[in-house]
PDB file of C-alpha atoms in Angstrom:
ATOM      1  CA  UNK D 160       0.000   0.000   0.000  1.00  0.00           C
ATOM      2  CA  UNK D 161       1.240   3.471  -0.856  1.00  0.00           C
ATOM      3  CA  UNK D 162       1.938   6.154   1.731  1.00  0.00           C
ATOM      4  CA  UNK D 163      -1.307   7.676   2.945  1.00  0.00           C
ATOM      5  CA  UNK D 164      -2.688  10.756   1.245  1.00  0.00           C
ATOM      6  CA  UNK D 165      -3.104  13.323   4.010  1.00  0.00           C
ATOM      7  CA  UNK D 166      -5.934  15.851   4.375  1.00  0.00           C
ATOM      8  CA  UNK D 167      -6.599  18.553   6.944  1.00  0.00           C
ATOM      9  CA  UNK D 168     -10.000  20.130   7.515  1.00  0.00           C
ATOM     10  CA  UNK D 169     -12.014  22.179   9.967  1.00  0.00           C
ATOM     11  CA  UNK D 170     -14.298  20.342  12.383  1.00  0.00           C
ATOM     12  CA  UNK D 171     -17.444  21.310  10.478  1.00  0.00           C
ATOM     13  CA  UNK D 172     -16.692  18.842   7.691  1.00  0.00           C
ATOM     14  CA  UNK D 173     -15.067  16.066   9.713  1.00  0.00           C
ATOM     15  CA  UNK D 174     -17.902  13.554   9.540  1.00  0.00           C
ATOM     16  CA  UNK D 175     -18.962  14.151   5.945  1.00  0.00           C
ATOM     17  CA  UNK D 176     -15.348  13.944   4.760  1.00  0.00           C
ATOM     18  CA  UNK D 177     -14.806  10.708   6.667  1.00  0.00           C
ATOM     19  CA  UNK D 178     -17.804   9.165   4.920  1.00  0.00           C
ATOM     20  CA  UNK D 179     -16.761  10.526   1.525  1.00  0.00           C
ATOM     21  CA  UNK D 180     -13.293   9.072   2.018  1.00  0.00           C
ATOM     22  CA  UNK D 181     -14.778   5.675   2.899  1.00  0.00           C
ATOM     23  CA  UNK D 182     -16.888   5.834  -0.273  1.00  0.00           C
ATOM     24  CA  UNK D 183     -13.892   6.787  -2.409  1.00  0.00           C
ATOM     25  CA  UNK D 184     -11.801   3.963  -0.997  1.00  0.00           C
ATOM     26  CA  UNK D 185     -14.402   1.434  -2.113  1.00  0.00           C
ATOM     27  CA  UNK D 186     -13.126   2.212  -5.615  1.00  0.00           C
ATOM     28  CA  UNK D 187      -9.483   2.747  -4.603  1.00  0.00           C
ATOM     29  CA  UNK D 188      -8.792   0.086  -1.998  1.00  0.00           C
ATOM     30  CA  UNK D 189      -5.034   0.444  -2.377  1.00  0.00           C
ATOM     31  CA  UNK D 190      -5.082   4.113  -1.359  1.00  0.00           C
ATOM     32  CA  UNK D 191      -4.840   5.029   2.303  1.00  0.00           C
ATOM     33  CA  UNK D 192      -6.192   8.462   3.212  1.00  0.00           C
ATOM     34  CA  UNK D 193      -5.559  10.157   6.533  1.00  0.00           C
ATOM     35  CA  UNK D 194      -7.843  12.944   7.756  1.00  0.00           C
ATOM     36  CA  UNK D 195      -6.923  15.456  10.463  1.00  0.00           C
ATOM     37  CA  UNK D 196      -9.784  17.699  11.627  1.00  0.00           C
ATOM     38  CA  UNK D 197      -9.116  20.640  13.936  1.00  0.00           C
ATOM     39  CA  UNK D 198     -10.431  24.154  14.449  1.00  0.00           C
ATOM     40  CA  UNK D 199     -10.481  26.049  11.166  1.00  0.00           C
ATOM     41  CA  UNK D 200      -8.114  28.778  12.375  1.00  0.00           C
ATOM     42  CA  UNK D 201      -5.637  26.143  13.557  1.00  0.00           C
ATOM     43  CA  UNK D 202      -5.937  24.210  10.276  1.00  0.00           C
ATOM     44  CA  UNK D 203      -5.164  27.321   8.220  1.00  0.00           C
ATOM     45  CA  UNK D 204      -2.208  28.155  10.466  1.00  0.00           C
ATOM     46  CA  UNK D 205      -0.725  24.677  10.094  1.00  0.00           C
ATOM     47  CA  UNK D 206      -1.050  24.740   6.311  1.00  0.00           C
ATOM     48  CA  UNK D 207       0.495  28.217   6.166  1.00  0.00           C
ATOM     49  CA  UNK D 208       3.361  26.931   8.312  1.00  0.00           C
ATOM     50  CA  UNK D 209       4.123  24.341   5.648  1.00  0.00           C
ATOM     51  CA  UNK D 210       3.074  21.172   7.464  1.00  0.00           C
ATOM     52  CA  UNK D 211       3.168  18.312   4.947  1.00  0.00           C
ATOM     53  CA  UNK D 212      -0.496  17.868   4.062  1.00  0.00           C
ATOM     54  CA  UNK D 213      -1.655  16.910   0.572  1.00  0.00           C
ATOM     55  CA  UNK D 214      -5.153  18.410   0.622  1.00  0.00           C
ATOM     56  CA  UNK D 215      -6.966  21.130   2.558  1.00  0.00           C
ATOM     57  CA  UNK D 216     -10.722  21.510   3.147  1.00  0.00           C
ATOM     58  CA  UNK D 217     -11.815  24.789   4.755  1.00  0.00           C
ATOM     59  CA  UNK D 218     -14.327  27.571   4.390  1.00  0.00           C
ATOM     60  CA  UNK D 219     -13.886  28.973   0.901  1.00  0.00           C
ATOM     61  CA  UNK D 220     -12.669  32.361   2.150  1.00  0.00           C
ATOM     62  CA  UNK D 221      -9.978  30.761   4.303  1.00  0.00           C
ATOM     63  CA  UNK D 222      -8.913  28.509   1.443  1.00  0.00           C
ATOM     64  CA  UNK D 223      -8.679  31.480  -0.912  1.00  0.00           C
ATOM     65  CA  UNK D 224      -6.424  33.295   1.572  1.00  0.00           C
ATOM     66  CA  UNK D 225      -4.121  30.282   1.717  1.00  0.00           C
ATOM     67  CA  UNK D 226      -4.013  30.199  -2.089  1.00  0.00           C
ATOM     68  CA  UNK D 227      -3.238  33.921  -2.224  1.00  0.00           C
ATOM     69  CA  UNK D 228      -0.343  33.286   0.150  1.00  0.00           C
ATOM     70  CA  UNK D 229       1.012  30.449  -1.968  1.00  0.00           C
ATOM     71  CA  UNK D 230       0.137  27.714   0.536  1.00  0.00           C
ATOM     72  CA  UNK D 231      -2.583  26.131  -1.643  1.00  0.00           C
ATOM     73  CA  UNK D 232      -2.101  25.671  -5.384  1.00  0.00           C
ATOM     74  CA  UNK D 233      -3.756  28.432  -7.381  1.00  0.00           C
ATOM     75  CA  UNK D 234      -6.709  27.154  -9.399  1.00  0.00           C
ATOM     76  CA  UNK D 235      -7.083  23.955  -7.352  1.00  0.00           C
ATOM     77  CA  UNK D 236     -10.154  25.065  -5.373  1.00  0.00           C
ATOM     78  CA  UNK D 237     -13.154  22.727  -5.626  1.00  0.00           C
ATOM     79  CA  UNK D 238     -16.378  23.696  -3.852  1.00  0.00           C
ATOM     80  CA  UNK D 239     -17.695  20.659  -1.952  1.00  0.00           C
ATOM     81  CA  UNK D 240     -20.623  21.521   0.319  1.00  0.00           C
ATOM     82  CA  UNK D 241     -22.859  24.349   1.490  1.00  0.00           C
ATOM     83  CA  UNK D 242     -23.558  24.394   5.184  1.00  0.00           C
ATOM     84  CA  UNK D 243     -26.077  26.461   7.148  1.00  0.00           C
ATOM     85  CA  UNK D 244     -26.221  27.505  10.785  1.00  0.00           C
ATOM     86  CA  UNK D 245     -28.648  25.926  13.258  1.00  0.00           C
ATOM     87  CA  UNK D 246     -29.547  26.719  16.855  1.00  0.00           C
ATOM     88  CA  UNK D 247     -29.515  24.372  19.838  1.00  0.00           C
ATOM     89  CA  UNK D 248     -30.442  24.289  23.525  1.00  0.00           C
ATOM     90  CA  UNK D 249     -29.739  21.721  26.215  1.00  0.00           C
ATOM     91  CA  UNK D 250     -31.983  18.678  25.873  1.00  0.00           C
ATOM     92  CA  UNK D 251     -35.310  19.251  27.596  1.00  0.00           C
ATOM     93  CA  UNK D 252     -34.883  23.018  27.914  1.00  0.00           C
ATOM     94  CA  UNK D 253     -37.587  25.465  26.800  1.00  0.00           C
ATOM     95  CA  UNK D 254     -37.570  25.956  23.054  1.00  0.00           C
ATOM     96  CA  UNK D 255     -37.651  29.625  22.023  1.00  0.00           C
ATOM     97  CA  UNK D 256     -39.424  30.675  18.844  1.00  0.00           C
ATOM     98  CA  UNK D 257     -36.993  31.041  15.935  1.00  0.00           C
ATOM     99  CA  UNK D 258     -39.509  31.564  13.166  1.00  0.00           C
ATOM    100  CA  UNK D 259     -38.466  35.085  12.227  1.00  0.00           C
ATOM    101  CA  UNK D 260     -35.527  37.458  12.448  1.00  0.00           C
ATOM    102  CA  UNK D 261     -37.172  39.368  15.281  1.00  0.00           C
ATOM    103  CA  UNK D 262     -37.958  36.223  17.267  1.00  0.00           C
ATOM    104  CA  UNK D 263     -34.313  35.098  16.989  1.00  0.00           C
ATOM    105  CA  UNK D 264     -33.211  38.529  18.206  1.00  0.00           C
ATOM    106  CA  UNK D 265     -35.559  38.252  21.198  1.00  0.00           C
ATOM    107  CA  UNK D 266     -34.251  34.747  21.973  1.00  0.00           C
ATOM    108  CA  UNK D 267     -30.682  36.053  21.882  1.00  0.00           C
ATOM    109  CA  UNK D 268     -31.559  38.936  24.213  1.00  0.00           C
ATOM    110  CA  UNK D 269     -33.302  36.558  26.622  1.00  0.00           C
ATOM    111  CA  UNK D 270     -30.596  33.869  26.734  1.00  0.00           C
ATOM    112  CA  UNK D 271     -28.521  33.547  29.896  1.00  0.00           C
ATOM    113  CA  UNK D 272     -25.442  32.670  27.852  1.00  0.00           C
ATOM    114  CA  UNK D 273     -24.710  32.409  24.127  1.00  0.00           C
ATOM    115  CA  UNK D 274     -22.168  30.413  22.198  1.00  0.00           C
ATOM    116  CA  UNK D 275     -20.863  30.373  18.647  1.00  0.00           C
ATOM    117  CA  UNK D 276     -17.694  29.250  16.934  1.00  0.00           C
ATOM    118  CA  UNK D 277     -14.610  31.196  15.898  1.00  0.00           C
ATOM    119  CA  UNK D 278     -15.127  30.088  12.277  1.00  0.00           C
ATOM    120  CA  UNK D 279     -16.863  31.869   9.375  1.00  0.00           C
ATOM    121  CA  UNK D 280     -20.348  31.442  10.849  1.00  0.00           C
ATOM    122  CA  UNK D 281     -19.250  32.972  14.135  1.00  0.00           C
ATOM    123  CA  UNK D 282     -17.807  36.001  12.364  1.00  0.00           C
ATOM    124  CA  UNK D 283     -21.077  36.442  10.467  1.00  0.00           C
ATOM    125  CA  UNK D 284     -23.119  36.136  13.680  1.00  0.00           C
ATOM    126  CA  UNK D 285     -21.013  38.818  15.350  1.00  0.00           C
ATOM    127  CA  UNK D 286     -21.766  41.105  12.407  1.00  0.00           C
ATOM    128  CA  UNK D 287     -25.476  40.308  12.717  1.00  0.00           C
ATOM    129  CA  UNK D 288     -25.469  41.248  16.401  1.00  0.00           C
ATOM    130  CA  UNK D 289     -23.695  44.487  15.494  1.00  0.00           C
ATOM    131  CA  UNK D 290     -26.355  45.227  12.875  1.00  0.00           C
ATOM    132  CA  UNK D 291     -29.070  44.605  15.444  1.00  0.00           C
ATOM    133  CA  UNK D 292     -27.333  47.053  17.789  1.00  0.00           C
ATOM    134  CA  UNK D 293     -27.077  44.521  20.640  1.00  0.00           C
ATOM    135  CA  UNK D 294     -23.412  43.493  20.444  1.00  0.00           C
ATOM    136  CA  UNK D 295     -22.280  45.442  23.507  1.00  0.00           C
ATOM    137  CA  UNK D 296     -25.325  44.414  25.519  1.00  0.00           C
ATOM    138  CA  UNK D 297     -24.782  40.672  25.033  1.00  0.00           C
ATOM    139  CA  UNK D 298     -20.960  40.655  25.004  1.00  0.00           C
ATOM    140  CA  UNK D 299     -20.617  39.608  28.689  1.00  0.00           C
ATOM    141  CA  UNK D 300     -22.851  36.584  28.038  1.00  0.00           C
ATOM    142  CA  UNK D 301     -20.976  35.192  25.040  1.00  0.00           C
ATOM    143  CA  UNK D 302     -19.000  32.002  25.617  1.00  0.00           C
ATOM    144  CA  UNK D 303     -16.457  31.252  22.893  1.00  0.00           C
ATOM    145  CA  UNK D 304     -15.388  27.597  22.811  1.00  0.00           C
ATOM    146  CA  UNK D 305     -11.710  26.760  22.364  1.00  0.00           C
ATOM    147  CA  UNK D 306     -10.742  25.950  18.745  1.00  0.00           C
ATOM    148  CA  UNK D 307     -11.913  22.479  17.796  1.00  0.00           C
ATOM    149  CA  UNK D 308     -14.456  22.215  20.626  1.00  0.00           C
ATOM    150  CA  UNK D 309     -18.039  22.017  19.331  1.00  0.00           C
ATOM    151  CA  UNK D 310     -20.437  24.630  20.647  1.00  0.00           C
ATOM    152  CA  UNK D 311     -22.906  21.786  21.183  1.00  0.00           C
ATOM    153  CA  UNK D 312     -20.770  20.215  23.921  1.00  0.00           C
ATOM    154  CA  UNK D 313     -20.996  23.456  25.911  1.00  0.00           C
ATOM    155  CA  UNK D 314     -24.752  23.506  25.302  1.00  0.00           C
ATOM    156  CA  UNK D 315     -25.026  19.913  26.540  1.00  0.00           C
ATOM    157  CA  UNK D 316     -23.089  20.772  29.716  1.00  0.00           C
ATOM    158  CA  UNK D 317     -25.304  23.785  30.419  1.00  0.00           C
ATOM    159  CA  UNK D 318     -22.470  26.289  30.078  1.00  0.00           C
ATOM    160  CA  UNK D 319     -24.159  27.738  26.971  1.00  0.00           C
ATOM    161  CA  UNK D 320     -27.927  28.256  27.004  1.00  0.00           C
ATOM    162  CA  UNK D 321     -28.337  29.085  23.301  1.00  0.00           C
ATOM    163  CA  UNK D 322     -25.785  27.745  20.833  1.00  0.00           C
ATOM    164  CA  UNK D 323     -25.225  28.575  17.185  1.00  0.00           C
ATOM    165  CA  UNK D 324     -23.150  26.384  14.866  1.00  0.00           C
ATOM    166  CA  UNK D 325     -23.139  24.539  11.578  1.00  0.00           C
ATOM    167  CA  UNK D 326     -25.993  22.021  11.565  1.00  0.00           C
ATOM    168  CA  UNK D 327     -23.477  19.320  10.636  1.00  0.00           C
ATOM    169  CA  UNK D 328     -21.658  19.894  13.948  1.00  0.00           C
ATOM    170  CA  UNK D 329     -24.808  19.912  16.073  1.00  0.00           C
ATOM    171  CA  UNK D 330     -27.003  17.174  14.634  1.00  0.00           C
ATOM    172  CA  UNK D 331     -25.075  14.152  15.938  1.00  0.00           C
ATOM    173  CA  UNK D 332     -24.241  15.432  19.437  1.00  0.00           C
ATOM    174  CA  UNK D 333     -25.991  13.916  22.477  1.00  0.00           C
ATOM    175  CA  UNK D 334     -27.528  16.025  25.217  1.00  0.00           C
ATOM    176  CA  UNK D 335     -28.895  18.836  23.046  1.00  0.00           C
ATOM    177  CA  UNK D 336     -32.069  19.681  21.153  1.00  0.00           C
ATOM    178  CA  UNK D 337     -31.488  21.192  17.715  1.00  0.00           C
ATOM    179  CA  UNK D 338     -34.261  23.747  17.260  1.00  0.00           C
ATOM    180  CA  UNK D 339     -33.712  24.108  13.541  1.00  0.00           C
ATOM    181  CA  UNK D 340     -31.933  26.393  11.101  1.00  0.00           C
ATOM    182  CA  UNK D 341     -31.863  30.156  11.294  1.00  0.00           C
ATOM    183  CA  UNK D 342     -34.752  31.658   9.307  1.00  0.00           C
ATOM    184  CA  UNK D 343     -33.959  32.453   5.645  1.00  0.00           C
ATOM    185  CA  UNK D 344     -33.698  36.214   6.217  1.00  0.00           C
ATOM    186  CA  UNK D 345     -30.637  35.765   8.444  1.00  0.00           C
ATOM    187  CA  UNK D 346     -29.374  32.316   7.479  1.00  0.00           C
ATOM    188  CA  UNK D 347     -25.591  32.117   7.320  1.00  0.00           C
ATOM    189  CA  UNK D 348     -24.348  29.767   4.646  1.00  0.00           C
ATOM    190  CA  UNK D 349     -20.728  28.710   4.374  1.00  0.00           C
ATOM    191  CA  UNK D 350     -19.202  27.079   1.324  1.00  0.00           C
ATOM    192  CA  UNK D 351     -16.557  24.542   2.258  1.00  0.00           C
ATOM    193  CA  UNK D 352     -14.001  23.930  -0.464  1.00  0.00           C
ATOM    194  CA  UNK D 353     -10.996  21.722  -1.009  1.00  0.00           C
ATOM    195  CA  UNK D 354      -7.656  22.495  -2.562  1.00  0.00           C
ATOM    196  CA  UNK D 355      -4.209  21.006  -3.142  1.00  0.00           C
ATOM    197  CA  UNK D 356      -1.652  21.965  -0.517  1.00  0.00           C
ATOM    198  CA  UNK D 357       1.444  23.577  -2.008  1.00  0.00           C
ATOM    199  CA  UNK D 358       3.573  21.174   0.052  1.00  0.00           C
ATOM    200  CA  UNK D 359       2.062  18.123  -1.670  1.00  0.00           C
ATOM    201  CA  UNK D 360       3.855  16.071  -4.295  1.00  0.00           C
ATOM    202  CA  UNK D 361       0.646  14.214  -5.170  1.00  0.00           C
ATOM    203  CA  UNK D 362      -1.469  16.944  -6.717  1.00  0.00           C
ATOM    204  CA  UNK D 363      -3.052  14.623  -9.268  1.00  0.00           C
ATOM    205  CA  UNK D 364      -4.317  12.230  -6.617  1.00  0.00           C
ATOM    206  CA  UNK D 365      -5.714  15.076  -4.517  1.00  0.00           C
ATOM    207  CA  UNK D 366      -7.497  16.554  -7.540  1.00  0.00           C
ATOM    208  CA  UNK D 367      -9.056  13.174  -8.316  1.00  0.00           C
ATOM    209  CA  UNK D 368     -10.261  12.800  -4.706  1.00  0.00           C
ATOM    210  CA  UNK D 369     -11.736  16.315  -4.637  1.00  0.00           C
ATOM    211  CA  UNK D 370     -13.466  15.782  -7.983  1.00  0.00           C
ATOM    212  CA  UNK D 371     -15.103  12.665  -6.553  1.00  0.00           C
ATOM    213  CA  UNK D 372     -16.155  14.523  -3.404  1.00  0.00           C
ATOM    214  CA  UNK D 373     -17.825  17.184  -5.557  1.00  0.00           C
ATOM    215  CA  UNK D 374     -19.542  14.722  -7.885  1.00  0.00           C
ATOM    216  CA  UNK D 375     -23.329  14.424  -8.173  1.00  0.00           C
ATOM    217  CA  UNK D 376     -23.348  10.932  -6.714  1.00  0.00           C
ATOM    218  CA  UNK D 377     -22.323  12.245  -3.291  1.00  0.00           C
ATOM    219  CA  UNK D 378     -25.278  14.622  -2.826  1.00  0.00           C
ATOM    220  CA  UNK D 379     -27.402  12.240  -0.742  1.00  0.00           C
ATOM    221  CA  UNK D 380     -24.535  11.537   1.663  1.00  0.00           C
ATOM    222  CA  UNK D 381     -24.034  15.281   2.140  1.00  0.00           C
ATOM    223  CA  UNK D 382     -27.727  15.778   2.896  1.00  0.00           C
ATOM    224  CA  UNK D 383     -27.483  13.087   5.570  1.00  0.00           C
ATOM    225  CA  UNK D 384     -24.930  15.298   7.303  1.00  0.00           C
ATOM    226  CA  UNK D 385     -27.102  18.400   7.185  1.00  0.00           C
ATOM    227  CA  UNK D 386     -25.321  19.884   4.177  1.00  0.00           C
ATOM    228  CA  UNK D 387     -26.059  20.483   0.517  1.00  0.00           C
ATOM    229  CA  UNK D 388     -23.921  19.932  -2.542  1.00  0.00           C
ATOM    230  CA  UNK D 389     -22.055  23.078  -3.513  1.00  0.00           C
TER     231      UNK D 389
END
């Protein structure tokens, strides 16, 4: 068996990538593929530092920055999935109304503590709170999880009363109730894309893997993880 092809990704795509890799290996049994999933900021830092990964899967903006810096091969970006933000509370807790932008705002104002990630969705949420004019008011109640720690685990423990994160990261966690996605007017959608790491000597194999991951036949698997094909 050849040396493993190595990928690094953010936590949001860990499970869907693991399943896509298993599916790909059904057709390429001689190819070992290793996946490292960490916080998105940490993943980008490690790629920029030149760690020897073959492929990178991150939010499209983060991937583009790595490409601009010469850490991901220019022109190698392949959009894989679209992922929306959902809201969760501890299992059995009261379920606030999230049917409209205003009702979400009221739920945020009423929550004892709030949690969201340091990734693209978290940045977008912070901007939303600024637009609503409540950022300073709720700042003392915001709990930011360490990189790589799902918001849902803090919701399950009771440390966070109202948690926001990619549906894919919430839907399989025990101890929480996923209330549903943000309403369309304020939904935050992230495109996760893959690219060839500049440090790789196996660009052709990475491109073939990413093309498979983006292919039409993988759409149902992505839906099962709360995502849509890009």
